[in-house]
Amino acid sequence: MKFQNKKIAFYTATDKNTGSTRIRVYDIADELIKRGYNVSINENLKEADIIVFQKSIYNCLKKKFFRFMRSDKFIVFDIDDLYTDKHLYLIFNSDFVITSCQYMKEQYLKYNNNIGVLGCTPDVIDEDMPLGQYNLSNPKIGWFGTLTNYEILKSKNINGVTAITKGGDIEWSLDTVDKNIQKFDLIVLPQLKNPAGLAKDNCRMLKTLYLGIPALVSDIPEYVRLAEFLDYPKDFIVKDNEDWNEKIEKIKSGEIKFDFDFVECRKKIKETYGREAIVNQWINIVSNAYKSGNIVRHIIKLIRFYFAKRVKKIFKN
């Protein structure tokens, strides 16, 4: 049977208002359905050939995961944050793992050697919306993200930042966040240089640049990698020992110049990170993993089950 004829079920404990679920489940599922794939979300798991469990609260996943991991179904675990302890048990017992960056893949290879990397889409409602306008000589400075990342923003003590988040200066909403981002002249995206920060993907930087607004970002690996790919100005990457306020003052005074082609940027992002491109990558890595693992995965599962009790204490299940 061709891969396109396989029944695929995504399972997640969150909805479209959660960024990772929107990008890595609903966007992918919608595009696969458009292409004629048999895809469902949170249903038809019994009939599925491939079940994709998307990272969320462990207790919400474990019942379904444990039910199907001993079956003949091909189990995929998609994870876009660095988790430890209990989630490692899911990684260990999956047939294939998808991470959102190379750093996470390297961390998880000790638990599962069948891992692929899949980037994120720009996560915008209207891919053809006009580019934003900005004035860096007197910038309105904004930030957007989850409450967890909001704590990181506050720790940097950046002056004059308006936050778009749940309960923030501007309430986050899927329907308005893109337009609200374009109301700013500069978006700041600080991250910590710890394991959790190093494992962050480039989704917020990608979104900001796609919308045509300059971003001042931390020098975590995925931000640096995206900047190199897009030929983004190096001076807009803040090193861990640099002061964000000093950097912003140099931008405002013109000491740091901003010379960047957002039209070409959007074109490159669409080609590599657009929904069609990302789903092409998803099909490629999942189908290859399924075909190569189809013959031997039952043997591998038996080996994993044999050792599962030994590693159970490590994973604190």
PDB file of N, CA and C in Angstrom, residues 134-181:
ATOM      1  N   TYR A 134       7.729  50.330   9.308  1.00  0.00           N
ATOM      2  CA  TYR A 134       8.439  50.530  10.566  1.00  0.00           C
ATOM      3  C   TYR A 134       9.318  51.786  10.499  1.00  0.00           C
ATOM      4  N   ASN A 135       9.620  52.319  11.691  1.00  0.00           N
ATOM      5  CA  ASN A 135      10.483  53.497  11.837  1.00  0.00           C
ATOM      6  C   ASN A 135      11.411  53.244  13.010  1.00  0.00           C
ATOM      7  N   LEU A 136      12.652  52.907  12.714  1.00  0.00           N
ATOM      8  CA  LEU A 136      13.588  52.536  13.762  1.00  0.00           C
ATOM      9  C   LEU A 136      14.239  53.723  14.451  1.00  0.00           C
ATOM     10  N   SER A 137      14.011  54.925  13.964  1.00  0.00           N
ATOM     11  CA  SER A 137      14.568  56.108  14.632  1.00  0.00           C
ATOM     12  C   SER A 137      13.757  56.463  15.885  1.00  0.00           C
ATOM     13  N   ASN A 138      12.515  56.068  15.907  1.00  0.00           N
ATOM     14  CA  ASN A 138      11.662  56.292  17.081  1.00  0.00           C
ATOM     15  C   ASN A 138      10.715  55.099  17.215  1.00  0.00           C
ATOM     16  N   PRO A 139      11.280  53.943  17.526  1.00  0.00           N
ATOM     17  CA  PRO A 139      10.497  52.701  17.409  1.00  0.00           C
ATOM     18  C   PRO A 139       9.529  52.445  18.555  1.00  0.00           C
ATOM     19  N   LYS A 140       8.362  51.946  18.196  1.00  0.00           N
ATOM     20  CA  LYS A 140       7.472  51.335  19.172  1.00  0.00           C
ATOM     21  C   LYS A 140       7.945  49.879  19.294  1.00  0.00           C
ATOM     22  N   ILE A 141       8.280  49.490  20.511  1.00  0.00           N
ATOM     23  CA  ILE A 141       8.907  48.186  20.725  1.00  0.00           C
ATOM     24  C   ILE A 141       7.888  47.202  21.285  1.00  0.00           C
ATOM     25  N   GLY A 142       7.805  46.046  20.666  1.00  0.00           N
ATOM     26  CA  GLY A 142       6.850  45.036  21.088  1.00  0.00           C
ATOM     27  C   GLY A 142       7.484  43.686  21.336  1.00  0.00           C
ATOM     28  N   TRP A 143       6.710  42.820  21.928  1.00  0.00           N
ATOM     29  CA  TRP A 143       7.099  41.436  22.190  1.00  0.00           C
ATOM     30  C   TRP A 143       5.830  40.603  22.175  1.00  0.00           C
ATOM     31  N   PHE A 144       5.922  39.333  21.771  1.00  0.00           N
ATOM     32  CA  PHE A 144       4.764  38.437  21.846  1.00  0.00           C
ATOM     33  C   PHE A 144       5.239  37.038  22.201  1.00  0.00           C
ATOM     34  N   GLY A 145       4.364  36.294  22.859  1.00  0.00           N
ATOM     35  CA  GLY A 145       4.736  34.938  23.233  1.00  0.00           C
ATOM     36  C   GLY A 145       3.894  34.412  24.375  1.00  0.00           C
ATOM     37  N   THR A 146       4.331  33.276  24.924  1.00  0.00           N
ATOM     38  CA  THR A 146       3.624  32.631  26.030  1.00  0.00           C
ATOM     39  C   THR A 146       4.032  33.276  27.354  1.00  0.00           C
ATOM     40  N   LEU A 147       3.299  32.941  28.393  1.00  0.00           N
ATOM     41  CA  LEU A 147       3.616  33.486  29.711  1.00  0.00           C
ATOM     42  C   LEU A 147       4.978  32.996  30.208  1.00  0.00           C
ATOM     43  N   THR A 148       5.363  31.786  29.811  1.00  0.00           N
ATOM     44  CA  THR A 148       6.692  31.280  30.193  1.00  0.00           C
ATOM     45  C   THR A 148       7.783  32.158  29.605  1.00  0.00           C
ATOM     46  N   ASN A 149       7.660  32.483  28.324  1.00  0.00           N
ATOM     47  CA  ASN A 149       8.648  33.352  27.690  1.00  0.00           C
ATOM     48  C   ASN A 149       8.536  34.790  28.184  1.00  0.00           C
ATOM     49  N   TYR A 150       7.361  35.177  28.665  1.00  0.00           N
ATOM     50  CA  TYR A 150       7.171  36.528  29.208  1.00  0.00           C
ATOM     51  C   TYR A 150       8.071  36.748  30.423  1.00  0.00           C
ATOM     52  N   GLU A 151       8.248  35.704  31.223  1.00  0.00           N
ATOM     53  CA  GLU A 151       9.143  35.810  32.381  1.00  0.00           C
ATOM     54  C   GLU A 151      10.579  36.065  31.930  1.00  0.00           C
ATOM     55  N   ILE A 152      10.965  35.472  30.812  1.00  0.00           N
ATOM     56  CA  ILE A 152      12.307  35.710  30.268  1.00  0.00           C
ATOM     57  C   ILE A 152      12.431  37.159  29.818  1.00  0.00           C
ATOM     58  N   LEU A 153      11.403  37.677  29.145  1.00  0.00           N
ATOM     59  CA  LEU A 153      11.414  39.080  28.731  1.00  0.00           C
ATOM     60  C   LEU A 153      11.608  39.996  29.934  1.00  0.00           C
ATOM     61  N   LYS A 154      10.850  39.758  31.000  1.00  0.00           N
ATOM     62  CA  LYS A 154      10.938  40.629  32.180  1.00  0.00           C
ATOM     63  C   LYS A 154      12.317  40.559  32.823  1.00  0.00           C
ATOM     64  N   SER A 155      12.960  39.400  32.746  1.00  0.00           N
ATOM     65  CA  SER A 155      14.281  39.260  33.360  1.00  0.00           C
ATOM     66  C   SER A 155      15.347  40.087  32.654  1.00  0.00           C
ATOM     67  N   LYS A 156      15.089  40.482  31.402  1.00  0.00           N
ATOM     68  CA  LYS A 156      16.058  41.264  30.637  1.00  0.00           C
ATOM     69  C   LYS A 156      15.928  42.772  30.882  1.00  0.00           C
ATOM     70  N   ASN A 157      14.843  43.194  31.517  1.00  0.00           N
ATOM     71  CA  ASN A 157      14.643  44.608  31.860  1.00  0.00           C
ATOM     72  C   ASN A 157      14.805  45.537  30.658  1.00  0.00           C
ATOM     73  N   ILE A 158      14.178  45.183  29.564  1.00  0.00           N
ATOM     74  CA  ILE A 158      14.239  46.003  28.349  1.00  0.00           C
ATOM     75  C   ILE A 158      13.219  47.135  28.479  1.00  0.00           C
ATOM     76  N   ASN A 159      13.653  48.358  28.220  1.00  0.00           N
ATOM     77  CA  ASN A 159      12.805  49.526  28.430  1.00  0.00           C
ATOM     78  C   ASN A 159      11.721  49.658  27.362  1.00  0.00           C
ATOM     79  N   GLY A 160      10.527  50.050  27.797  1.00  0.00           N
ATOM     80  CA  GLY A 160       9.475  50.474  26.882  1.00  0.00           C
ATOM     81  C   GLY A 160       8.896  49.402  25.988  1.00  0.00           C
ATOM     82  N   VAL A 161       8.820  48.173  26.487  1.00  0.00           N
ATOM     83  CA  VAL A 161       8.308  47.072  25.666  1.00  0.00           C
ATOM     84  C   VAL A 161       6.828  46.831  25.972  1.00  0.00           C
ATOM     85  N   THR A 162       6.027  46.727  24.923  1.00  0.00           N
ATOM     86  CA  THR A 162       4.615  46.367  25.044  1.00  0.00           C
ATOM     87  C   THR A 162       4.467  44.887  24.726  1.00  0.00           C
ATOM     88  N   ALA A 163       3.835  44.150  25.631  1.00  0.00           N
ATOM     89  CA  ALA A 163       3.761  42.695  25.499  1.00  0.00           C
ATOM     90  C   ALA A 163       2.405  42.239  24.997  1.00  0.00           C
ATOM     91  N   ILE A 164       2.443  41.362  23.992  1.00  0.00           N
ATOM     92  CA  ILE A 164       1.238  40.691  23.500  1.00  0.00           C
ATOM     93  C   ILE A 164       1.255  39.271  24.059  1.00  0.00           C
ATOM     94  N   THR A 165       0.379  39.016  25.017  1.00  0.00           N
ATOM     95  CA  THR A 165       0.315  37.693  25.621  1.00  0.00           C
ATOM     96  C   THR A 165      -0.989  37.582  26.402  1.00  0.00           C
ATOM     97  N   LYS A 166      -1.279  36.423  26.911  1.00  0.00           N
ATOM     98  CA  LYS A 166      -2.476  36.254  27.729  1.00  0.00           C
ATOM     99  C   LYS A 166      -2.344  37.106  28.994  1.00  0.00           C
ATOM    100  N   GLY A 167      -3.256  38.056  29.165  1.00  0.00           N
ATOM    101  CA  GLY A 167      -3.201  38.939  30.320  1.00  0.00           C
ATOM    102  C   GLY A 167      -2.138  40.011  30.223  1.00  0.00           C
ATOM    103  N   GLY A 168      -1.540  40.220  29.030  1.00  0.00           N
ATOM    104  CA  GLY A 168      -0.477  41.205  28.855  1.00  0.00           C
ATOM    105  C   GLY A 168      -1.020  42.588  28.531  1.00  0.00           C
ATOM    106  N   ASP A 169      -0.134  43.456  28.061  1.00  0.00           N
ATOM    107  CA  ASP A 169      -0.545  44.814  27.688  1.00  0.00           C
ATOM    108  C   ASP A 169      -1.564  44.760  26.559  1.00  0.00           C
ATOM    109  N   ILE A 170      -1.346  43.857  25.630  1.00  0.00           N
ATOM    110  CA  ILE A 170      -2.303  43.570  24.561  1.00  0.00           C
ATOM    111  C   ILE A 170      -2.649  42.094  24.665  1.00  0.00           C
ATOM    112  N   GLU A 171      -3.932  41.799  24.736  1.00  0.00           N
ATOM    113  CA  GLU A 171      -4.355  40.407  24.885  1.00  0.00           C
ATOM    114  C   GLU A 171      -4.063  39.622  23.606  1.00  0.00           C
ATOM    115  N   TRP A 172      -3.418  38.464  23.784  1.00  0.00           N
ATOM    116  CA  TRP A 172      -3.129  37.624  22.624  1.00  0.00           C
ATOM    117  C   TRP A 172      -4.410  36.993  22.102  1.00  0.00           C
ATOM    118  N   SER A 173      -4.585  37.041  20.785  1.00  0.00           N
ATOM    119  CA  SER A 173      -5.693  36.378  20.122  1.00  0.00           C
ATOM    120  C   SER A 173      -5.216  35.917  18.762  1.00  0.00           C
ATOM    121  N   LEU A 174      -5.596  34.726  18.385  1.00  0.00           N
ATOM    122  CA  LEU A 174      -5.187  34.187  17.089  1.00  0.00           C
ATOM    123  C   LEU A 174      -5.646  35.088  15.949  1.00  0.00           C
ATOM    124  N   ASP A 175      -6.797  35.695  16.100  1.00  0.00           N
ATOM    125  CA  ASP A 175      -7.377  36.519  15.035  1.00  0.00           C
ATOM    126  C   ASP A 175      -6.680  37.872  14.873  1.00  0.00           C
ATOM    127  N   THR A 176      -6.038  38.363  15.934  1.00  0.00           N
ATOM    128  CA  THR A 176      -5.489  39.727  15.897  1.00  0.00           C
ATOM    129  C   THR A 176      -3.978  39.827  16.046  1.00  0.00           C
ATOM    130  N   VAL A 177      -3.314  38.731  16.421  1.00  0.00           N
ATOM    131  CA  VAL A 177      -1.896  38.837  16.771  1.00  0.00           C
ATOM    132  C   VAL A 177      -1.032  39.321  15.601  1.00  0.00           C
ATOM    133  N   ASP A 178      -1.323  38.887  14.376  1.00  0.00           N
ATOM    134  CA  ASP A 178      -0.508  39.299  13.228  1.00  0.00           C
ATOM    135  C   ASP A 178      -0.592  40.810  13.012  1.00  0.00           C
ATOM    136  N   LYS A 179      -1.799  41.336  13.025  1.00  0.00           N
ATOM    137  CA  LYS A 179      -1.985  42.783  12.836  1.00  0.00           C
ATOM    138  C   LYS A 179      -1.388  43.575  13.988  1.00  0.00           C
ATOM    139  N   ASN A 180      -1.483  43.033  15.194  1.00  0.00           N
ATOM    140  CA  ASN A 180      -0.906  43.726  16.342  1.00  0.00           C
ATOM    141  C   ASN A 180       0.613  43.776  16.272  1.00  0.00           C
ATOM    142  N   ILE A 181       1.229  42.714  15.797  1.00  0.00           N
ATOM    143  CA  ILE A 181       2.687  42.713  15.630  1.00  0.00           C
ATOM    144  C   ILE A 181       3.100  43.808  14.646  1.00  0.00           C
TER     145      ILE A 181
END
